[in-house]
PDB file of C-alpha atoms in Angstrom:
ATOM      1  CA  UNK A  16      25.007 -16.436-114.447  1.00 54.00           C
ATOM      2  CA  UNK A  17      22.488 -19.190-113.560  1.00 78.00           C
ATOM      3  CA  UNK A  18      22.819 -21.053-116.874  1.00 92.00           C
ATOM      4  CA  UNK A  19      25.398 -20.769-120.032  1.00 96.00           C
ATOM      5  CA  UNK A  20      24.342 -18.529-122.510  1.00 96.00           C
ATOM      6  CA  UNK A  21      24.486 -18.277-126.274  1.00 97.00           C
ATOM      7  CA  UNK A  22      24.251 -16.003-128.270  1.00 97.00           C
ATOM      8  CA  UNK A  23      22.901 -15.920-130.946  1.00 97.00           C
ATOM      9  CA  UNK A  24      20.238 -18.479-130.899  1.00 96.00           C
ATOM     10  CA  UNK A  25      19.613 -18.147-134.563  1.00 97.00           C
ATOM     11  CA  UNK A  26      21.896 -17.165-137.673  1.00 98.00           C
ATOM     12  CA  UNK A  27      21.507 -17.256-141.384  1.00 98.00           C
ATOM     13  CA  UNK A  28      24.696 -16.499-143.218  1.00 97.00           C
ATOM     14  CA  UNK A  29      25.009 -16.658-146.770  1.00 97.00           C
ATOM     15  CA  UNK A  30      27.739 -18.601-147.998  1.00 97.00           C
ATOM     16  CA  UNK A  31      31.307 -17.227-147.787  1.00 97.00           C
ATOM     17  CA  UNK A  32      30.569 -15.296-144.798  1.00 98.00           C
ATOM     18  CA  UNK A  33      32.414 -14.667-141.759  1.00 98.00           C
ATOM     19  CA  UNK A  34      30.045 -15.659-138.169  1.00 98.00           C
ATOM     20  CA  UNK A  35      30.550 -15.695-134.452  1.00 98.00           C
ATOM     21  CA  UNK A  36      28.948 -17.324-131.931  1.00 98.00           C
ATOM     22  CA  UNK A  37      29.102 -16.704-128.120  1.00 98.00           C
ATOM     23  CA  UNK A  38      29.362 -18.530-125.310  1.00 98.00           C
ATOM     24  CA  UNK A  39      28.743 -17.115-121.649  1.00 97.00           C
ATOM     25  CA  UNK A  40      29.489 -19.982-119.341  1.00 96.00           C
ATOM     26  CA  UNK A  41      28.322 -20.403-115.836  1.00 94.00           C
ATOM     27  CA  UNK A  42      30.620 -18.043-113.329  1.00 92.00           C
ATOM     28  CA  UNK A  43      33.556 -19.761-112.299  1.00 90.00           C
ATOM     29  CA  UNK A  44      33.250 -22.658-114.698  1.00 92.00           C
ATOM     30  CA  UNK A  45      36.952 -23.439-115.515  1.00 91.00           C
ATOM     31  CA  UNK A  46      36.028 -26.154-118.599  1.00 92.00           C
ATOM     32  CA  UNK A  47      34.653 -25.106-121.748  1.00 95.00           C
ATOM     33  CA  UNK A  48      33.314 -27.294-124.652  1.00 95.00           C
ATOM     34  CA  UNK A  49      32.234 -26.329-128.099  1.00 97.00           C
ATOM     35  CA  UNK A  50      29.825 -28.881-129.780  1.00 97.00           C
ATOM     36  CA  UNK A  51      28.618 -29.189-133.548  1.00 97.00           C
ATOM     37  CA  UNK A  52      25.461 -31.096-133.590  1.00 96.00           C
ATOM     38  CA  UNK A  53      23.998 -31.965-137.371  1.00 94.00           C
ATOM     39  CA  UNK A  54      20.155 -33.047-137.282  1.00 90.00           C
ATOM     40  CA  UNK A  55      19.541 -36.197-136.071  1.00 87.00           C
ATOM     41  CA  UNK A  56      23.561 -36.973-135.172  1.00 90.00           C
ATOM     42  CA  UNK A  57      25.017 -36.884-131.481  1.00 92.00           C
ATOM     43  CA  UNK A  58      27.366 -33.684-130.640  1.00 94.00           C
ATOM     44  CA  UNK A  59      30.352 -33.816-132.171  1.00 94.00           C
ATOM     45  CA  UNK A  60      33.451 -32.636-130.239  1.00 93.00           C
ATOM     46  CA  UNK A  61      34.970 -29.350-131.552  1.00 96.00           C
ATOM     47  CA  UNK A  62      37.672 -27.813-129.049  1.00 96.00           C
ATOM     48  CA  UNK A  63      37.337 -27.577-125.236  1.00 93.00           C
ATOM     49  CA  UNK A  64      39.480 -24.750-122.910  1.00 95.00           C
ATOM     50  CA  UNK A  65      40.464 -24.975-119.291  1.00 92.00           C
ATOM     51  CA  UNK A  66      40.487 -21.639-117.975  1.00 94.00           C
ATOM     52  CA  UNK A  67      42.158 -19.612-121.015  1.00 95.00           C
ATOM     53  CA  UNK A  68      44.104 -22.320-122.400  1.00 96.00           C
ATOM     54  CA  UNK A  69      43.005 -24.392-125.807  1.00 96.00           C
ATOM     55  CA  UNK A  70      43.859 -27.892-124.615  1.00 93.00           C
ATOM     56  CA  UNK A  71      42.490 -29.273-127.515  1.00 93.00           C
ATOM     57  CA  UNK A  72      41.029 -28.573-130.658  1.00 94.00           C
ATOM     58  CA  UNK A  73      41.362 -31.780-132.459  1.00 93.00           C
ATOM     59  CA  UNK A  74      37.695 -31.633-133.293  1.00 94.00           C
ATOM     60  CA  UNK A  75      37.739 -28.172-135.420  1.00 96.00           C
ATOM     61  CA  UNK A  76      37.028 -29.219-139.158  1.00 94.00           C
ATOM     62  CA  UNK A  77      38.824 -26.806-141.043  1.00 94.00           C
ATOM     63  CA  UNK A  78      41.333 -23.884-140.134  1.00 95.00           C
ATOM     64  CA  UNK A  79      38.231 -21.742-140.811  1.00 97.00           C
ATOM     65  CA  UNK A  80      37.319 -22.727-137.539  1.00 98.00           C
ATOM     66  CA  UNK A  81      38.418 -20.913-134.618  1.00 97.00           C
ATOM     67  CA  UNK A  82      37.589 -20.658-130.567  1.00 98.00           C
ATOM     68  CA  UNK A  83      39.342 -18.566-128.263  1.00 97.00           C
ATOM     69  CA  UNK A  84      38.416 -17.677-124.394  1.00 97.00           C
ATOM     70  CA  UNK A  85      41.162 -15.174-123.830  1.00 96.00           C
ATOM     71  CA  UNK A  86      40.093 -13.995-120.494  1.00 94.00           C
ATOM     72  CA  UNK A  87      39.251 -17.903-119.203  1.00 92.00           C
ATOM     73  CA  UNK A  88      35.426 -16.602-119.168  1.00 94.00           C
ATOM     74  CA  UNK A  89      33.341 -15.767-122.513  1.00 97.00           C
ATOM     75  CA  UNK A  90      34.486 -17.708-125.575  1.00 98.00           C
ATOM     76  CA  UNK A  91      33.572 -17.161-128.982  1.00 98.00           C
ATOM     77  CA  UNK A  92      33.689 -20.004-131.773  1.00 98.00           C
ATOM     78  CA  UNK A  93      34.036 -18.126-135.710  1.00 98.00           C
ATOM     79  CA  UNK A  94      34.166 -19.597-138.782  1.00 98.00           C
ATOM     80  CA  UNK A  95      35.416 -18.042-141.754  1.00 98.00           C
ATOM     81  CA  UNK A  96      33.991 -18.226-144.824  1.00 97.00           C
ATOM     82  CA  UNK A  97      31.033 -20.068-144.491  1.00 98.00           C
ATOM     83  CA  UNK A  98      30.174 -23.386-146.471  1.00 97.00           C
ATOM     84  CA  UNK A  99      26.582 -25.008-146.434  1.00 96.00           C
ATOM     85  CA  UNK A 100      28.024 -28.321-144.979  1.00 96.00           C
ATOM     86  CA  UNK A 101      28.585 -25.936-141.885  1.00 97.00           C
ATOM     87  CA  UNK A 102      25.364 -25.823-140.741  1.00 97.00           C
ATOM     88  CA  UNK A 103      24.108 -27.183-137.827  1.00 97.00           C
ATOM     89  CA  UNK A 104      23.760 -26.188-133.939  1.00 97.00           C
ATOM     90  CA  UNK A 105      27.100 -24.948-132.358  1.00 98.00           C
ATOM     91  CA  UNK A 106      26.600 -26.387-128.554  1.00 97.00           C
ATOM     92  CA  UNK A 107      28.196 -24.936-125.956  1.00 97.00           C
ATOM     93  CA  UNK A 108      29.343 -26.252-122.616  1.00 95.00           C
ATOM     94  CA  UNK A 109      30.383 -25.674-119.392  1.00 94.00           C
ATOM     95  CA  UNK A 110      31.718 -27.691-116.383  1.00 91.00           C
ATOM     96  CA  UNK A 111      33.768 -26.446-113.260  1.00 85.00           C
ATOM     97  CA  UNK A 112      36.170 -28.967-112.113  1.00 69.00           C
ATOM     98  CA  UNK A 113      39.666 -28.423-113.259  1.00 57.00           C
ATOM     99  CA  UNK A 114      40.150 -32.107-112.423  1.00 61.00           C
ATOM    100  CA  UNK A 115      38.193 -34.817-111.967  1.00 68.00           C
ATOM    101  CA  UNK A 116      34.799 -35.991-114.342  1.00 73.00           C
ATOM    102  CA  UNK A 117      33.397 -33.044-116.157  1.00 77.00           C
ATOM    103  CA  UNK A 118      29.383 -33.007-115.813  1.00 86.00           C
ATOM    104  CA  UNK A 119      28.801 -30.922-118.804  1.00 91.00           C
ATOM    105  CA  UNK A 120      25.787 -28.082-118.535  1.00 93.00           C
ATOM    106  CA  UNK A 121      25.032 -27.237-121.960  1.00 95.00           C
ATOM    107  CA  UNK A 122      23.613 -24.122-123.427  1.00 95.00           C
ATOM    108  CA  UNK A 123      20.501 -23.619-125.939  1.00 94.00           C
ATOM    109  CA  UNK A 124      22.589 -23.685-128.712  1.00 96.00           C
ATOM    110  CA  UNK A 125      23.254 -21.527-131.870  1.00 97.00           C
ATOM    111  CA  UNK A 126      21.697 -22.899-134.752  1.00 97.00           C
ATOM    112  CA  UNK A 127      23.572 -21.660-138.164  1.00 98.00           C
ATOM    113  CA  UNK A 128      22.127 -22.332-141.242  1.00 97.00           C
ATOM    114  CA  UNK A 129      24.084 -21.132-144.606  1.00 97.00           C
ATOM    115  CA  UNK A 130      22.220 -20.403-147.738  1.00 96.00           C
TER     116      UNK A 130
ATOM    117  CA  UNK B  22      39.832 -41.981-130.771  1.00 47.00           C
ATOM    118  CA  UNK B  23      36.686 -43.650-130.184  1.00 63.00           C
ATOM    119  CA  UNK B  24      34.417 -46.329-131.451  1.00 86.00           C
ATOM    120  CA  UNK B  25      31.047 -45.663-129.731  1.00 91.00           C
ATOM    121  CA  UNK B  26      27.721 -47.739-130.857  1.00 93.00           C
ATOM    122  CA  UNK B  27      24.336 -47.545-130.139  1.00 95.00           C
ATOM    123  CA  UNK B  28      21.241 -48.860-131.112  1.00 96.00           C
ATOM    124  CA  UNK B  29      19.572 -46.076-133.587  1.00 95.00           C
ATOM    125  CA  UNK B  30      15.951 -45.725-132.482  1.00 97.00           C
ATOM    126  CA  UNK B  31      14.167 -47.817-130.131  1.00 97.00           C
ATOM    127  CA  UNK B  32      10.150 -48.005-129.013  1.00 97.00           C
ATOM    128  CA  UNK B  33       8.888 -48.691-125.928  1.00 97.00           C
ATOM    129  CA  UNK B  34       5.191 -48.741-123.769  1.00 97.00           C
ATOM    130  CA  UNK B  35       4.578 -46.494-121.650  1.00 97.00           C
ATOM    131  CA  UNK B  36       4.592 -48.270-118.106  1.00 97.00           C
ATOM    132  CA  UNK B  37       7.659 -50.643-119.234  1.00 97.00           C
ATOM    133  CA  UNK B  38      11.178 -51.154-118.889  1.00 97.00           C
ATOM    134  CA  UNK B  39      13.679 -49.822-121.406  1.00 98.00           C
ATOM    135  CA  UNK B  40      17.615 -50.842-122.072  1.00 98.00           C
ATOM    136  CA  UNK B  41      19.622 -49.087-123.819  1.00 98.00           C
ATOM    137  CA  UNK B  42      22.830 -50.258-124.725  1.00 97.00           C
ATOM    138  CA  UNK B  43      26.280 -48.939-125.057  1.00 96.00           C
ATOM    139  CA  UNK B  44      29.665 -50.206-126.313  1.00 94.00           C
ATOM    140  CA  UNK B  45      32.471 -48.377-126.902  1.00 92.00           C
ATOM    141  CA  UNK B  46      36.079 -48.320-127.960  1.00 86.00           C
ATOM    142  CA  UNK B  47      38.379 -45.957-126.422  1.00 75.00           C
ATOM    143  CA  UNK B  48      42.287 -44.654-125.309  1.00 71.00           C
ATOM    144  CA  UNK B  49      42.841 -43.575-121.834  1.00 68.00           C
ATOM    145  CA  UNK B  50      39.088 -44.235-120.671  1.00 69.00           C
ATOM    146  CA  UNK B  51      38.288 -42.950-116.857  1.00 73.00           C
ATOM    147  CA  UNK B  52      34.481 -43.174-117.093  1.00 86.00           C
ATOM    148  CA  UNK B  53      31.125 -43.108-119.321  1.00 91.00           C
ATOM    149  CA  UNK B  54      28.577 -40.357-119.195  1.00 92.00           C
ATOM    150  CA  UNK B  55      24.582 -40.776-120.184  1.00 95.00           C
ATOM    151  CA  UNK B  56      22.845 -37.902-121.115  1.00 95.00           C
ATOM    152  CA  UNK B  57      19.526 -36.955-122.395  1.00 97.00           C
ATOM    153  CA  UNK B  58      18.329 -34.610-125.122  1.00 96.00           C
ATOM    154  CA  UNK B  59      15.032 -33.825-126.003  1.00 95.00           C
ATOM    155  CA  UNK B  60      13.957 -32.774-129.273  1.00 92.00           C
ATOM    156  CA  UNK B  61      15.160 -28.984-129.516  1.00 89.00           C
ATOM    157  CA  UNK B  62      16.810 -28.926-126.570  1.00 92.00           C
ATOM    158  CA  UNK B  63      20.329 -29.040-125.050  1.00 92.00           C
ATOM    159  CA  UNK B  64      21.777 -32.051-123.608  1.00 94.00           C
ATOM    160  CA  UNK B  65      21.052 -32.623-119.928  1.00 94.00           C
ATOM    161  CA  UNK B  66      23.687 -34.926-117.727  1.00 93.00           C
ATOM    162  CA  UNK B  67      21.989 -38.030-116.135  1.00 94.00           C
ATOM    163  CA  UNK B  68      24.837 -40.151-114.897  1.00 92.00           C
ATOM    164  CA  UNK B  69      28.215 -41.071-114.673  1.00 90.00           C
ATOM    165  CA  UNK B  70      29.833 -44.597-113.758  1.00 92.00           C
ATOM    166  CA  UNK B  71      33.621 -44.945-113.476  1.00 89.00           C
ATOM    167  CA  UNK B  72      32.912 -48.310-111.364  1.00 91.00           C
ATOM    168  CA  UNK B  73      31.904 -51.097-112.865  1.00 94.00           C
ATOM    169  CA  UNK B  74      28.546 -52.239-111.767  1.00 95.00           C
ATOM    170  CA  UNK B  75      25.196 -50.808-111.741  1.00 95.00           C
ATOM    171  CA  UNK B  76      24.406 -47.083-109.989  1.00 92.00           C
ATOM    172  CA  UNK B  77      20.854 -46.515-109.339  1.00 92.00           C
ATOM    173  CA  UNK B  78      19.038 -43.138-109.482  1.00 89.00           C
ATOM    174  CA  UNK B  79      15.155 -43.072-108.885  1.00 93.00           C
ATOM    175  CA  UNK B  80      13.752 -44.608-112.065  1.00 96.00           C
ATOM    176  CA  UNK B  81      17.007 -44.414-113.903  1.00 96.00           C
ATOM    177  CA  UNK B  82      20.006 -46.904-114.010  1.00 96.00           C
ATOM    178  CA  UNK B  83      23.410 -47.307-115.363  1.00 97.00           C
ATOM    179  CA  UNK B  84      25.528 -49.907-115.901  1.00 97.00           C
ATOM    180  CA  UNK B  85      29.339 -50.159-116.637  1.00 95.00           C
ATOM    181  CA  UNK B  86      31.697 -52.781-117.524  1.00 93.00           C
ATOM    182  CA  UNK B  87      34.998 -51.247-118.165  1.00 90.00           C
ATOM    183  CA  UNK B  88      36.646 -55.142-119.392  1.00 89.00           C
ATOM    184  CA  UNK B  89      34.245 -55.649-121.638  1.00 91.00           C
ATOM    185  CA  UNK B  90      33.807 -51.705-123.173  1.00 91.00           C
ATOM    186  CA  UNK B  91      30.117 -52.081-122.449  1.00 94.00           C
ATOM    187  CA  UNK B  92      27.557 -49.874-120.851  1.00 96.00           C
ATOM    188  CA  UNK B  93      23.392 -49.463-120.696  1.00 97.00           C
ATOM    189  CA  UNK B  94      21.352 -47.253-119.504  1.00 98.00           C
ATOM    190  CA  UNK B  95      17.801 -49.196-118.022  1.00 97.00           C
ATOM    191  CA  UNK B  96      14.900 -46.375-117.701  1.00 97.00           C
ATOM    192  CA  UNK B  97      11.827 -47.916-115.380  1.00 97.00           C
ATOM    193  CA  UNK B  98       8.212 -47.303-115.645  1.00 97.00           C
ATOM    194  CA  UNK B  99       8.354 -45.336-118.091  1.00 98.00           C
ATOM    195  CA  UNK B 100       6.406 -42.007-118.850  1.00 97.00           C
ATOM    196  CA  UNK B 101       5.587 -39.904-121.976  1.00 97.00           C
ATOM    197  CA  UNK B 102       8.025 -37.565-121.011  1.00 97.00           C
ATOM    198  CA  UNK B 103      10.918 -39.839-121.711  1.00 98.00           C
ATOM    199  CA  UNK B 104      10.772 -39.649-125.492  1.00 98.00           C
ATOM    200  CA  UNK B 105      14.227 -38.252-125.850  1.00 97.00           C
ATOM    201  CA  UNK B 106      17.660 -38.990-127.757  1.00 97.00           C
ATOM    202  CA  UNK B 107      20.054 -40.582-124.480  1.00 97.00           C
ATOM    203  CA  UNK B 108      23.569 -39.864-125.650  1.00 96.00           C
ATOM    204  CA  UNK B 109      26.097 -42.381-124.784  1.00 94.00           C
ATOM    205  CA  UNK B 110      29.582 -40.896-123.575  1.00 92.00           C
ATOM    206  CA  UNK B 111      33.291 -42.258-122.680  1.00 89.00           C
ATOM    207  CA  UNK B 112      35.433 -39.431-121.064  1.00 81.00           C
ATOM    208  CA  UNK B 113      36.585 -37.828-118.083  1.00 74.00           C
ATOM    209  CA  UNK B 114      37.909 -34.708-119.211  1.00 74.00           C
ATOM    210  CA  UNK B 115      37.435 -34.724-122.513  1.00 79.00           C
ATOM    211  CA  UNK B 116      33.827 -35.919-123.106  1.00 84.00           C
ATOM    212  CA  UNK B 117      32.899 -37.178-126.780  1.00 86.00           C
ATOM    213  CA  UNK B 118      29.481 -38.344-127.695  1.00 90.00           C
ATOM    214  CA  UNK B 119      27.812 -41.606-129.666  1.00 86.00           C
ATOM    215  CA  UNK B 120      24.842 -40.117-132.182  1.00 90.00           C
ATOM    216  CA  UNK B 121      22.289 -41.237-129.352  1.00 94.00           C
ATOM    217  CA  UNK B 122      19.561 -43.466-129.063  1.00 97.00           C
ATOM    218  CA  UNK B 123      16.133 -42.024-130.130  1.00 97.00           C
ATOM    219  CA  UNK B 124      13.374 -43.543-127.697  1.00 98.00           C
ATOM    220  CA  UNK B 125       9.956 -43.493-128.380  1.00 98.00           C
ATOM    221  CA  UNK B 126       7.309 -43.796-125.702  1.00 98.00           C
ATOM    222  CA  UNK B 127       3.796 -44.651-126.976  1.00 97.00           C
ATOM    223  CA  UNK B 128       0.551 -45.155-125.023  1.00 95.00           C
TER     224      UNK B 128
END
């Protein structure tokens, strides 16, 4: 596609739910960062995949947070049972080199809020 | 991990010069990223020095000094439209952010 995509843009959850949030990345974009920015705070680093593979995912919070790209093309970040300290906007991010700098293009965002 | 500071928030005339000023702490740097965000908006990639020394870019600038873990980003005659968060960033691969600099542009 011409830009990443996310989807969706907007999601209330009430607390203890299960949510997912996708990300459609750029065709042929091999890198792919998730992002949890809090109002008025820079991104923060969640997990990033080359191709299918989780390089890292130092940056998840909690094991209720979970990404997986399993075809090395659409990824989808959940989080289990929802806590109100979880919301924020989920960034996503794409970049094609699989070496050398990666210039991120970043998505809209999903922003969560939990109730 | 990484130490990354910035300054906060930060006004500035329309018409003037702006700095905006980086240091970081980091393992295995390659190269630092500046990118803008607008209120509401997704981060948007302005540049990236892996040099040290200054890369110029129309009105905007960037500086790097890799001995020193030190980096600015110097915005020109600047317009209304540059009221935006610029997010410092050390990485090459993996790119990890500072909370940004919010600049405001008044008349």
């Amino acid at each position: 596609g011409a830009g990443v995509s996310q989807s969706p843009r907007y999601k209330v959850a009430k607390r203890g739910q299960d949510v997912a949030l996708r990300c459609d990345p750029i065709s042929g974009h091999v890198s792919l960062f998730w992002y949890q920015q809090a109002l008025g705070q820079g991104p923060e680093f969640l997990t990033y995949f080359q191709n299918e593979a989780q390089l890292d995912k130092s940056g998840l919070p909690s094991d209720r947070f979970f990404a997986e790209r399993p075809e090395g093309s659409v990824s989808t970040l959940k989080i289990q049972r929802t806590q109100q300290e979880d919301s924020a906007v989920y960034l996503c991010a794409s970049s094609f080199p699989a070496s050398g700098a990666n210039v991120l293009t970043f998505g809209a965002g999903s922003r969560l809020t939990v109730l | 991990g990484q130490n990354i500071d910035q300054p906060t928030e930060m006004t500035a005339t329309e018409g003037a010069i702006v700095q905006i000023n980086c240091t970081y702490q980091t393992s295995g740097f390659n190269g630092l990223f500046w990118y803008q965000q607008h209120a509401g908006e997704a981060p948007t990639f302005l540049s990236y020095n892996v040099l040290d020394g200054l890369e110029e870019k129309g009105r905007f600038s960037s500086f790097l000094s890799r001995s020193k873990g030190y980096s600015y980003l110097l915005l020109k005659e600047l317009q209304m439209k540059d009221s935006a968060s610029y997010l410092c960033a050390p990485g090459y691969q993996k790119v990890t952010f500072g909370t940004g600099t919010k600049l405001q542009v008044i008349p």
